[in-house]
């Protein structure tokens, strides 16, 4: 969602970074370009004015213009102001006597019912809470059945449907069931309308008065731009909301709604719907969003995602094999599966610092999004012996494997060549010992480092040198093996 804004701001700030000294006129010119970028991203005008005023005032201060790296100082100021614009990151408040009532409100079509199930799963998995879902939408056909199917498919608690029951009665019955059966939270999914009307507001107010919710979350669609901000203002004034859930953040909307929401409504964004799958709901972290917008990546979210999808014991097994220089097609298959579980490649690349240019190259070369699936199919078409010893795979076997997975012999050859490149590199790394690529390098003369231009290769962070620092040791191409291997599926070919 923030790609367009990220590209524009990246271009403006890169110009400042390249200059050794800055004049006041340079900063003002850059801020004019930042203002245009924010307005084009559909950020509300009052928010843009406040942002530019605060950033310019700080950026033209004597401390910045006379500093050793004025460009970097301006980037930091823009980063800080973006964080201020986005507000503080607040989790869903469950600090009350259980069951905690959570009221979901919003217009029809914003993703309210799906978001209710996503939040219930998020609270269950991430915060270890027992959550009950209840549908109060008696108007939209099959709305109650939709929530029941989502709850049943994901092992969540659901209030039994009683036909003809009114919303206020359903809400009271849900709270009663929550108390009797020991639930920590009850999520009440209210009805939506195509537009804001008094009937909708009156019904929501009645439910609110009946259950006295700790959280009233407005679900709004990021694709509707500034209209979603107007909807939030209306609900804040007439019903009273405590937080906002922004859906379809993975779409190609311009991101202005997310940046304007806190300043205009005074309500924090609490959750982001980042995909269609039931587990694709994230807590809102302003500092991480600001990092992504400025192309600094989001390593913390990447590590969290890796930790969710990669078992510690599997990662440790893989790390031991890699240290010994061992790597077969079974290992490559497990790496491909882990990578697929974490989402699409472009999403992962967006979380890595300084990977914007590589992402563009990947989009320009039009890499097949099914590449990983095809490679998995090729490996699954092999016999166990072939996976353990790829040297067995000759021409006749390649034909059989290609026929088995529905792909060509050329595709099989490509995969085997990529595997061979990765295997060779891993064997070399295994010989260098546990310290990774830099382990065998001689100590450098400290005098060479005094100028601050050269990094101390003997003291690099463990995640960069193959020790498995930031990311889990077995994570494909990162952490345990240090850097993306040249033959890693889809990119990084040898020159």
Coordinates of C-alpha atoms in Angstrom, one line a residue:
X1 CA 0.0 0.0 0.0
X2 CA 2.9 2.4 0.8
X3 CA 5.0 1.5 -2.3
X4 CA 4.2 4.7 -4.3
X5 CA 4.9 6.9 -1.3
X6 CA 8.0 5.0 -0.3
X7 CA 9.5 5.4 -3.9
X8 CA 8.8 9.2 -3.9
X9 CA 10.2 9.8 -0.4
X10 CA 13.2 7.6 -1.1
X11 CA 14.1 9.7 -4.2
X12 CA 13.8 13.0 -2.3
X13 CA 15.8 11.8 0.8
X14 CA 18.5 10.1 -1.3
X15 CA 19.3 13.5 -2.9
X16 CA 19.9 14.9 0.6
X17 CA 22.0 12.0 1.7
X18 CA 24.4 12.5 -1.2
X19 CA 25.2 16.1 -0.2
X20 CA 28.0 16.8 2.2
X21 CA 26.5 20.1 3.4
X22 CA 23.0 21.4 3.4
X23 CA 21.6 25.0 3.1
X24 CA 18.2 26.1 4.4
X25 CA 17.0 26.4 0.8
X26 CA 18.0 22.7 0.1
X27 CA 15.9 21.5 3.1
X28 CA 12.9 23.7 2.1
X29 CA 13.0 22.4 -1.5
X30 CA 13.1 18.8 -0.2
X31 CA 10.1 19.5 2.1
X32 CA 8.1 20.9 -0.8
X33 CA 8.7 17.6 -2.7
X34 CA 7.8 15.6 0.5
X35 CA 4.5 17.6 0.7
X36 CA 3.6 16.8 -2.9
X37 CA 4.4 13.1 -2.3
X38 CA 2.1 13.0 0.8
X39 CA -0.7 14.8 -1.0
X40 CA -0.4 12.4 -4.0
X41 CA -0.6 9.5 -1.5
X42 CA -4.1 10.9 -0.5
X43 CA -3.0 12.1 3.0
X44 CA -5.5 14.7 4.4
X45 CA -4.4 18.3 3.8
X46 CA -4.5 19.4 7.5
X47 CA -2.2 16.4 8.4
X48 CA 0.2 17.3 5.6
X49 CA 0.4 20.9 6.7
X50 CA 1.2 19.9 10.3
X51 CA 3.7 17.3 9.2
X52 CA 5.7 19.7 6.9
X53 CA 5.6 22.6 9.4
X54 CA 7.0 20.4 12.2
X55 CA 9.6 18.6 10.0
X56 CA 10.9 21.9 8.4
X57 CA 11.2 23.7 11.7
X58 CA 13.3 20.8 13.1
X59 CA 15.3 20.3 9.9
X60 CA 16.5 23.9 9.5
X61 CA 17.8 24.0 13.1
X62 CA 21.5 24.8 13.6
X63 CA 22.1 21.3 15.0
X64 CA 21.0 19.7 11.7
X65 CA 22.6 22.0 9.2
X66 CA 26.0 22.0 11.0
X67 CA 26.1 18.2 11.8
X68 CA 28.5 15.9 10.2
X69 CA 25.8 14.0 8.2
X70 CA 23.0 16.6 7.7
X71 CA 21.2 14.4 5.1
X72 CA 20.9 11.5 7.6
X73 CA 19.6 13.9 10.3
X74 CA 16.8 15.1 8.0
X75 CA 15.9 11.4 7.2
X76 CA 15.7 10.8 11.0
X77 CA 13.4 13.8 11.4
X78 CA 11.1 12.7 8.6
X79 CA 11.0 9.2 10.2
X80 CA 10.1 10.7 13.6
X81 CA 7.4 12.9 12.2
X82 CA 5.9 9.9 10.3
X83 CA 5.8 8.0 13.6
X84 CA 4.0 11.0 15.2
X85 CA 1.5 11.2 12.4
X86 CA 0.7 7.5 12.7
X87 CA 0.3 7.7 16.5
X88 CA 1.3 5.3 19.2
X89 CA 0.9 1.5 18.7
X90 CA -1.8 0.2 21.0
X91 CA -2.9 -3.4 21.5
X92 CA -6.5 -4.4 21.9
X93 CA -7.4 -3.7 25.5
X94 CA -8.3 -6.8 27.5
X95 CA -7.6 -5.4 30.9
X96 CA -11.1 -5.9 32.4
X97 CA -13.2 -8.5 34.1
X98 CA -13.7 -11.4 31.7
X99 CA -15.4 -11.9 29.5
X100 CA -14.3 -8.6 27.9
X101 CA -16.9 -7.4 25.4
X102 CA -15.4 -6.2 22.0
X103 CA -17.9 -4.4 19.7
X104 CA -17.2 -4.5 15.9
X105 CA -18.8 -1.7 13.9
X106 CA -18.6 -0.4 10.4
X107 CA -20.2 -0.1 7.0
X108 CA -21.2 -3.2 4.9
X109 CA -18.5 -4.6 2.7
X110 CA -15.6 -3.3 4.8
X111 CA -14.7 -6.9 5.9
X112 CA -16.2 -6.7 9.4
X113 CA -17.3 -10.4 9.7
X114 CA -14.0 -11.7 8.4
X115 CA -12.0 -9.3 10.6
X116 CA -14.0 -10.4 13.7
X117 CA -12.8 -14.0 13.0
X118 CA -9.2 -12.9 12.2
X119 CA -9.0 -10.9 15.5
X120 CA -10.4 -13.8 17.5
X121 CA -7.7 -16.1 16.0
X122 CA -5.0 -13.4 16.6
X123 CA -6.0 -13.1 20.3
X124 CA -6.1 -16.9 20.6
X125 CA -2.7 -17.6 19.1
X126 CA -0.7 -14.5 20.0
X127 CA -2.2 -13.7 23.5
X128 CA -3.4 -17.1 24.5
X129 CA -7.0 -16.0 25.1
X130 CA -10.2 -18.0 24.9
X131 CA -12.5 -16.0 22.6
X132 CA -16.2 -16.3 21.8
X133 CA -17.7 -15.0 18.5
X134 CA -21.3 -13.8 18.1
X135 CA -23.0 -12.5 15.0
X136 CA -25.6 -9.7 15.5
X137 CA -26.2 -9.2 11.8
X138 CA -29.7 -10.5 11.3
X139 CA -30.2 -8.5 8.0
X140 CA -27.5 -9.7 5.5
X141 CA -28.3 -13.1 4.2
X142 CA -26.1 -15.9 5.6
X143 CA -24.1 -13.4 7.7
X144 CA -24.5 -15.4 10.8
X145 CA -23.7 -18.7 9.0
X146 CA -20.5 -17.0 7.5
X147 CA -19.2 -16.3 11.0
X148 CA -20.1 -19.8 12.2
X149 CA -18.2 -21.4 9.2
X150 CA -15.1 -19.2 9.9
X151 CA -15.2 -20.1 13.7
X152 CA -15.7 -23.9 13.1
X153 CA -12.9 -24.0 10.5
X154 CA -10.4 -22.4 12.9
X155 CA -11.5 -24.0 16.2
X156 CA -13.0 -20.8 17.6
X157 CA -15.9 -20.5 20.0
X158 CA -19.2 -19.4 18.3
X159 CA -22.6 -18.5 19.9
X160 CA -25.4 -20.9 18.6
X161 CA -27.7 -19.2 16.1
X162 CA -31.3 -18.6 17.2
X163 CA -33.5 -17.5 14.2
X164 CA -35.6 -14.4 14.8
X165 CA -33.7 -13.1 17.8
X166 CA -33.0 -9.4 18.0
X167 CA -29.4 -7.9 18.1
X168 CA -29.6 -6.7 21.7
X169 CA -30.9 -10.1 22.9
X170 CA -28.1 -11.9 21.0
X171 CA -25.5 -9.6 22.6
X172 CA -26.9 -10.3 26.1
X173 CA -27.0 -14.1 25.5
X174 CA -23.4 -14.0 24.2
X175 CA -22.1 -12.3 27.3
X176 CA -24.1 -14.7 29.5
X177 CA -22.5 -17.7 27.6
X178 CA -19.1 -16.1 27.9
X179 CA -19.4 -15.8 31.7
X180 CA -20.7 -19.4 32.2
X181 CA -18.1 -21.0 29.9
X182 CA -15.0 -19.1 31.0
X183 CA -14.3 -17.0 27.9
X184 CA -11.7 -14.2 28.2
X185 CA -13.3 -12.1 25.4
X186 CA -16.6 -11.9 23.5
X187 CA -16.4 -10.4 20.0
X188 CA -19.8 -9.0 18.8
X189 CA -20.1 -8.6 15.0
X190 CA -22.8 -6.0 14.4
X191 CA -24.7 -5.3 11.2
X192 CA -23.5 -2.9 8.6
X193 CA -25.2 -0.6 6.1
X194 CA -24.2 0.7 2.6
X195 CA -24.1 4.2 4.1
X196 CA -24.3 5.8 7.6
X197 CA -28.0 6.3 8.7
X198 CA -29.8 6.9 12.0
X199 CA -31.2 3.4 12.1
X200 CA -27.7 1.9 12.0
X201 CA -26.3 4.3 14.7
X202 CA -29.4 3.7 16.9
X203 CA -29.0 -0.1 16.8
X204 CA -25.2 0.1 17.5
X205 CA -25.9 2.5 20.4
X206 CA -28.5 0.1 21.9
X207 CA -26.0 -2.9 21.8
X208 CA -23.3 -0.6 23.3
X209 CA -25.5 0.4 26.2
X210 CA -26.6 -3.3 26.8
X211 CA -23.0 -4.7 27.0
X212 CA -20.8 -1.7 27.9
X213 CA -17.9 -2.8 25.6
X214 CA -14.3 -2.2 26.7
X215 CA -13.3 -1.9 23.0
X216 CA -15.5 -0.5 20.1
X217 CA -13.5 -1.2 17.0
X218 CA -14.4 0.4 13.7
X219 CA -13.6 -1.8 10.6
X220 CA -12.8 0.4 7.6
X221 CA -11.5 -0.4 4.1
X222 CA -8.1 1.2 3.2
X223 CA -9.1 1.1 -0.5
X224 CA -11.7 3.8 0.0
X225 CA -9.0 6.4 0.8
X226 CA -10.2 9.6 2.5
X227 CA -13.8 8.4 2.6
X228 CA -12.8 5.9 5.3
X229 CA -11.5 8.8 7.4
X230 CA -14.9 10.5 7.0
X231 CA -16.7 7.3 8.1
X232 CA -14.4 7.1 11.1
X233 CA -15.2 10.7 12.1
X234 CA -19.0 9.9 11.9
X235 CA -18.7 6.8 14.0
X236 CA -16.4 8.5 16.5
X237 CA -18.9 11.4 17.0
X238 CA -22.2 9.4 17.1
X239 CA -21.2 6.0 18.6
X240 CA -17.8 6.5 20.2
X241 CA -15.0 4.2 19.0
X242 CA -11.8 3.2 20.8
X243 CA -9.8 2.0 17.9
X244 CA -9.7 1.3 14.1
X245 CA -9.1 -1.9 12.2
X246 CA -7.8 -1.1 8.7
X247 CA -8.5 -3.9 6.1
X248 CA -7.1 -4.5 2.6
X249 CA -3.8 -3.0 3.5
X250 CA -2.2 -5.4 1.0
X251 CA -4.0 -3.7 -1.9
X252 CA -2.8 -0.9 -4.2
X253 CA -4.5 1.9 -2.3
X254 CA -2.3 4.9 -1.8
X255 CA -2.0 4.7 2.0
X256 CA -3.3 8.2 2.8
X257 CA -6.1 6.7 5.0
X258 CA -3.7 5.0 7.4
X259 CA -1.5 8.1 7.6
X260 CA -4.4 10.5 8.2
X261 CA -6.6 8.3 10.5
X262 CA -5.0 9.0 13.9
X263 CA -4.7 12.8 13.4
X264 CA -8.2 13.4 12.0
X265 CA -10.2 11.0 14.3
X266 CA -8.1 11.0 17.4
X267 CA -8.5 7.2 17.5
X268 CA -5.5 4.8 17.2
X269 CA -5.2 2.2 14.5
X270 CA -5.0 -1.1 16.4
X271 CA -5.0 -3.8 13.7
X272 CA -4.1 -4.2 10.0
X273 CA -5.7 -6.7 7.7
X274 CA -2.7 -7.6 5.5
X275 CA -4.2 -10.4 3.3
X276 CA -7.2 -12.6 2.7
X277 CA -6.2 -15.6 4.8
X278 CA -7.6 -15.9 8.3
X279 CA -4.2 -15.6 9.9
X280 CA -3.3 -12.4 8.0
X281 CA -4.1 -9.9 10.7
X282 CA -1.3 -7.9 12.3
X283 CA -1.0 -5.6 15.3
X284 CA -0.3 -2.0 14.2
X285 CA 3.3 -0.8 14.9
X286 CA 3.8 2.8 13.8
X287 CA 7.7 2.6 14.0
X288 CA 7.7 -0.5 11.7
X289 CA 5.4 1.2 9.2
X290 CA 7.5 4.3 9.2
X291 CA 10.6 2.1 8.6
X292 CA 8.9 0.4 5.6
X293 CA 7.8 3.7 4.1
X294 CA 11.4 5.1 4.2
X295 CA 12.8 1.8 2.8
X296 CA 14.5 0.8 6.0
X297 CA 12.8 -2.6 6.1
X298 CA 11.0 -4.2 9.0
X299 CA 13.4 -6.9 10.3
X300 CA 11.5 -7.3 13.6
X301 CA 8.3 -8.3 11.7
X302 CA 10.3 -10.6 9.5
X303 CA 11.9 -12.4 12.5
X304 CA 8.4 -12.7 14.1
X305 CA 7.0 -14.2 10.9
X306 CA 9.9 -16.6 10.6
X307 CA 9.5 -17.6 14.3
X308 CA 5.8 -18.4 13.7
X309 CA 6.5 -20.5 10.6
X310 CA 9.8 -22.2 11.5
X311 CA 10.1 -24.7 14.4
X312 CA 13.1 -24.1 16.6
X313 CA 14.1 -27.8 16.5
X314 CA 13.9 -27.9 12.6
X315 CA 16.0 -24.8 12.4
X316 CA 18.6 -26.3 14.8
X317 CA 18.8 -29.5 12.7
X318 CA 19.2 -27.5 9.5
X319 CA 21.9 -25.3 11.2
X320 CA 23.9 -28.4 12.2
X321 CA 23.7 -29.9 8.7
X322 CA 24.8 -26.5 7.1
X323 CA 27.8 -26.2 9.5
X324 CA 28.9 -29.7 8.3
X325 CA 28.5 -28.6 4.7
X326 CA 25.6 -31.1 4.1
X327 CA 22.6 -30.1 2.0
X328 CA 20.4 -32.3 -0.1
X329 CA 17.1 -31.9 -2.0
X330 CA 15.1 -32.8 1.0
X331 CA 16.6 -29.8 2.8
X332 CA 15.8 -27.6 -0.2
X333 CA 12.2 -28.8 -0.2
X334 CA 11.8 -27.9 3.5
X335 CA 13.3 -24.5 2.8
X336 CA 10.9 -23.9 -0.1
X337 CA 7.9 -24.9 2.1
X338 CA 9.0 -22.5 4.9
X339 CA 9.4 -19.7 2.4
X340 CA 5.9 -20.3 1.0
X341 CA 4.4 -20.4 4.5
X342 CA 5.8 -16.9 5.1
X343 CA 4.0 -15.4 2.2
X344 CA 5.0 -14.1 -1.3
X345 CA 8.6 -13.2 -2.1
X346 CA 7.9 -9.5 -2.7
X347 CA 6.3 -9.1 0.8
X348 CA 9.4 -10.7 2.4
X349 CA 11.8 -8.6 0.4
X350 CA 9.9 -5.5 1.5
X351 CA 10.8 -6.3 5.1
X352 CA 14.5 -6.4 4.4
X353 CA 16.4 -3.1 4.7
X354 CA 17.6 -1.6 1.4
X355 CA 15.9 -4.2 -0.8
X356 CA 13.7 -1.7 -2.7
X357 CA 15.9 -1.8 -5.8
X358 CA 16.0 -5.6 -5.9
X359 CA 12.2 -5.7 -5.5
X360 CA 11.9 -3.5 -8.6
X361 CA 14.2 -5.7 -10.5
X362 CA 12.1 -8.7 -9.6
X363 CA 8.9 -7.0 -10.7
X364 CA 10.5 -5.9 -14.0
X365 CA 11.8 -9.4 -14.8
X366 CA 8.3 -10.8 -14.2
X367 CA 9.3 -13.8 -12.1
X368 CA 6.6 -16.4 -12.2
X369 CA 4.7 -16.2 -8.8
X370 CA 4.2 -20.0 -9.0
X371 CA 8.0 -20.6 -9.3
X372 CA 8.3 -22.0 -5.7
X373 CA 5.3 -24.2 -6.2
X374 CA 6.8 -25.6 -9.5
X375 CA 10.1 -26.2 -7.8
X376 CA 8.4 -28.0 -4.9
X377 CA 6.4 -30.2 -7.5
X378 CA 9.7 -31.2 -9.2
X379 CA 11.3 -32.3 -5.9
X380 CA 8.2 -34.2 -4.9
X381 CA 8.3 -36.1 -8.3
X382 CA 11.7 -37.6 -7.3
X383 CA 12.2 -40.8 -5.4
X384 CA 13.6 -40.6 -1.8
X385 CA 17.0 -41.9 -3.1
X386 CA 17.1 -39.2 -5.8
X387 CA 16.5 -36.5 -3.2
X388 CA 19.2 -37.8 -1.0
X389 CA 21.7 -38.3 -3.8
X390 CA 20.9 -36.0 -6.8
X391 CA 23.9 -37.3 -8.7
X392 CA 21.7 -40.3 -9.6
X393 CA 19.5 -38.1 -11.7
X394 CA 20.5 -38.7 -15.4
X395 CA 18.6 -38.0 -18.7
X396 CA 16.0 -40.9 -18.4
X397 CA 15.2 -40.0 -14.7
X398 CA 14.9 -36.3 -15.7
X399 CA 12.2 -37.2 -18.3
X400 CA 10.3 -39.3 -15.7
X401 CA 10.5 -36.4 -13.1
X402 CA 9.3 -33.9 -15.7
X403 CA 6.4 -36.1 -16.7
X404 CA 5.5 -36.6 -13.1
X405 CA 5.2 -32.9 -12.2
X406 CA 3.8 -31.7 -15.5
X407 CA 6.8 -29.5 -16.3
X408 CA 9.6 -29.6 -18.9
X409 CA 13.1 -31.3 -18.6
X410 CA 14.6 -27.7 -18.8
X411 CA 12.7 -26.8 -15.6
X412 CA 14.2 -29.9 -13.9
X413 CA 17.7 -28.9 -15.2
X414 CA 17.2 -25.4 -13.8
X415 CA 16.3 -26.6 -10.4
X416 CA 19.3 -29.1 -10.3
X417 CA 21.6 -26.3 -11.4
X418 CA 20.4 -24.0 -8.6
X419 CA 20.7 -26.8 -6.1
X420 CA 24.2 -27.5 -7.3
X421 CA 25.2 -23.8 -6.8
X422 CA 23.7 -23.7 -3.3
X423 CA 25.3 -27.1 -2.3
X424 CA 28.7 -25.9 -3.5
X425 CA 28.5 -22.7 -1.5
X426 CA 27.2 -24.4 1.6
X427 CA 30.1 -26.9 1.4
X428 CA 32.6 -24.0 1.2
X429 CA 30.9 -22.4 4.2
X430 CA 31.1 -25.7 6.1
X431 CA 34.8 -25.8 5.6
X432 CA 35.2 -22.3 6.9
X433 CA 33.8 -23.4 10.2
X434 CA 31.0 -22.2 12.5
X435 CA 32.0 -18.5 12.1
X436 CA 30.7 -18.3 8.6
X437 CA 32.1 -16.5 5.6
X438 CA 34.2 -14.1 7.7
X439 CA 35.4 -16.7 10.1
X440 CA 38.6 -17.5 8.3
X441 CA 39.7 -13.9 7.6
X442 CA 42.8 -12.5 9.3
X443 CA 42.4 -9.9 12.0
X444 CA 42.5 -6.4 10.6
X445 CA 44.7 -3.6 11.8
X446 CA 42.6 -1.3 14.1
X447 CA 44.4 1.7 12.5
X448 CA 42.6 0.9 9.2
X449 CA 39.3 1.3 11.0
X450 CA 39.9 4.6 12.8
X451 CA 38.5 6.7 9.9
X452 CA 35.2 5.0 10.3
X453 CA 35.0 4.2 6.6
X454 CA 35.6 0.5 6.7
X455 CA 33.5 -1.9 8.8
X456 CA 35.2 -4.2 11.3
X457 CA 34.7 -7.5 9.5
X458 CA 35.8 -9.4 12.7
X459 CA 32.9 -7.9 14.7
X460 CA 30.0 -8.0 12.3
X461 CA 26.6 -9.0 13.8
X462 CA 26.1 -12.8 14.0
X463 CA 23.1 -12.8 11.6
X464 CA 25.3 -11.4 8.9
X465 CA 28.3 -13.8 9.4
X466 CA 26.4 -17.1 9.5
X467 CA 26.1 -17.5 13.2
X468 CA 22.3 -17.2 13.1
X469 CA 22.1 -13.8 14.9
X470 CA 18.8 -12.1 14.1
X471 CA 17.0 -14.7 12.1
X472 CA 16.6 -18.4 13.0
X473 CA 19.7 -20.4 11.9
X474 CA 17.8 -22.6 9.4
X475 CA 16.0 -19.7 7.7
X476 CA 16.4 -20.0 3.9
X477 CA 19.5 -18.1 2.8
X478 CA 19.4 -15.8 5.8
X479 CA 20.9 -16.1 9.3
X480 CA 22.4 -19.6 9.4
X481 CA 24.0 -19.4 6.0
X482 CA 24.5 -15.6 5.8
X483 CA 23.3 -13.7 2.8
X484 CA 21.2 -15.0 -0.1
X485 CA 23.1 -17.8 -1.9
X486 CA 23.8 -17.1 -5.6
X487 CA 21.6 -20.0 -6.7
X488 CA 18.6 -19.2 -4.4
X489 CA 15.3 -19.9 -6.3
X490 CA 14.2 -17.0 -8.5
X491 CA 17.1 -14.6 -8.2
X492 CA 20.9 -14.2 -7.5
X493 CA 22.3 -15.9 -10.5
X494 CA 26.1 -16.2 -10.9
X495 CA 27.8 -13.7 -13.1

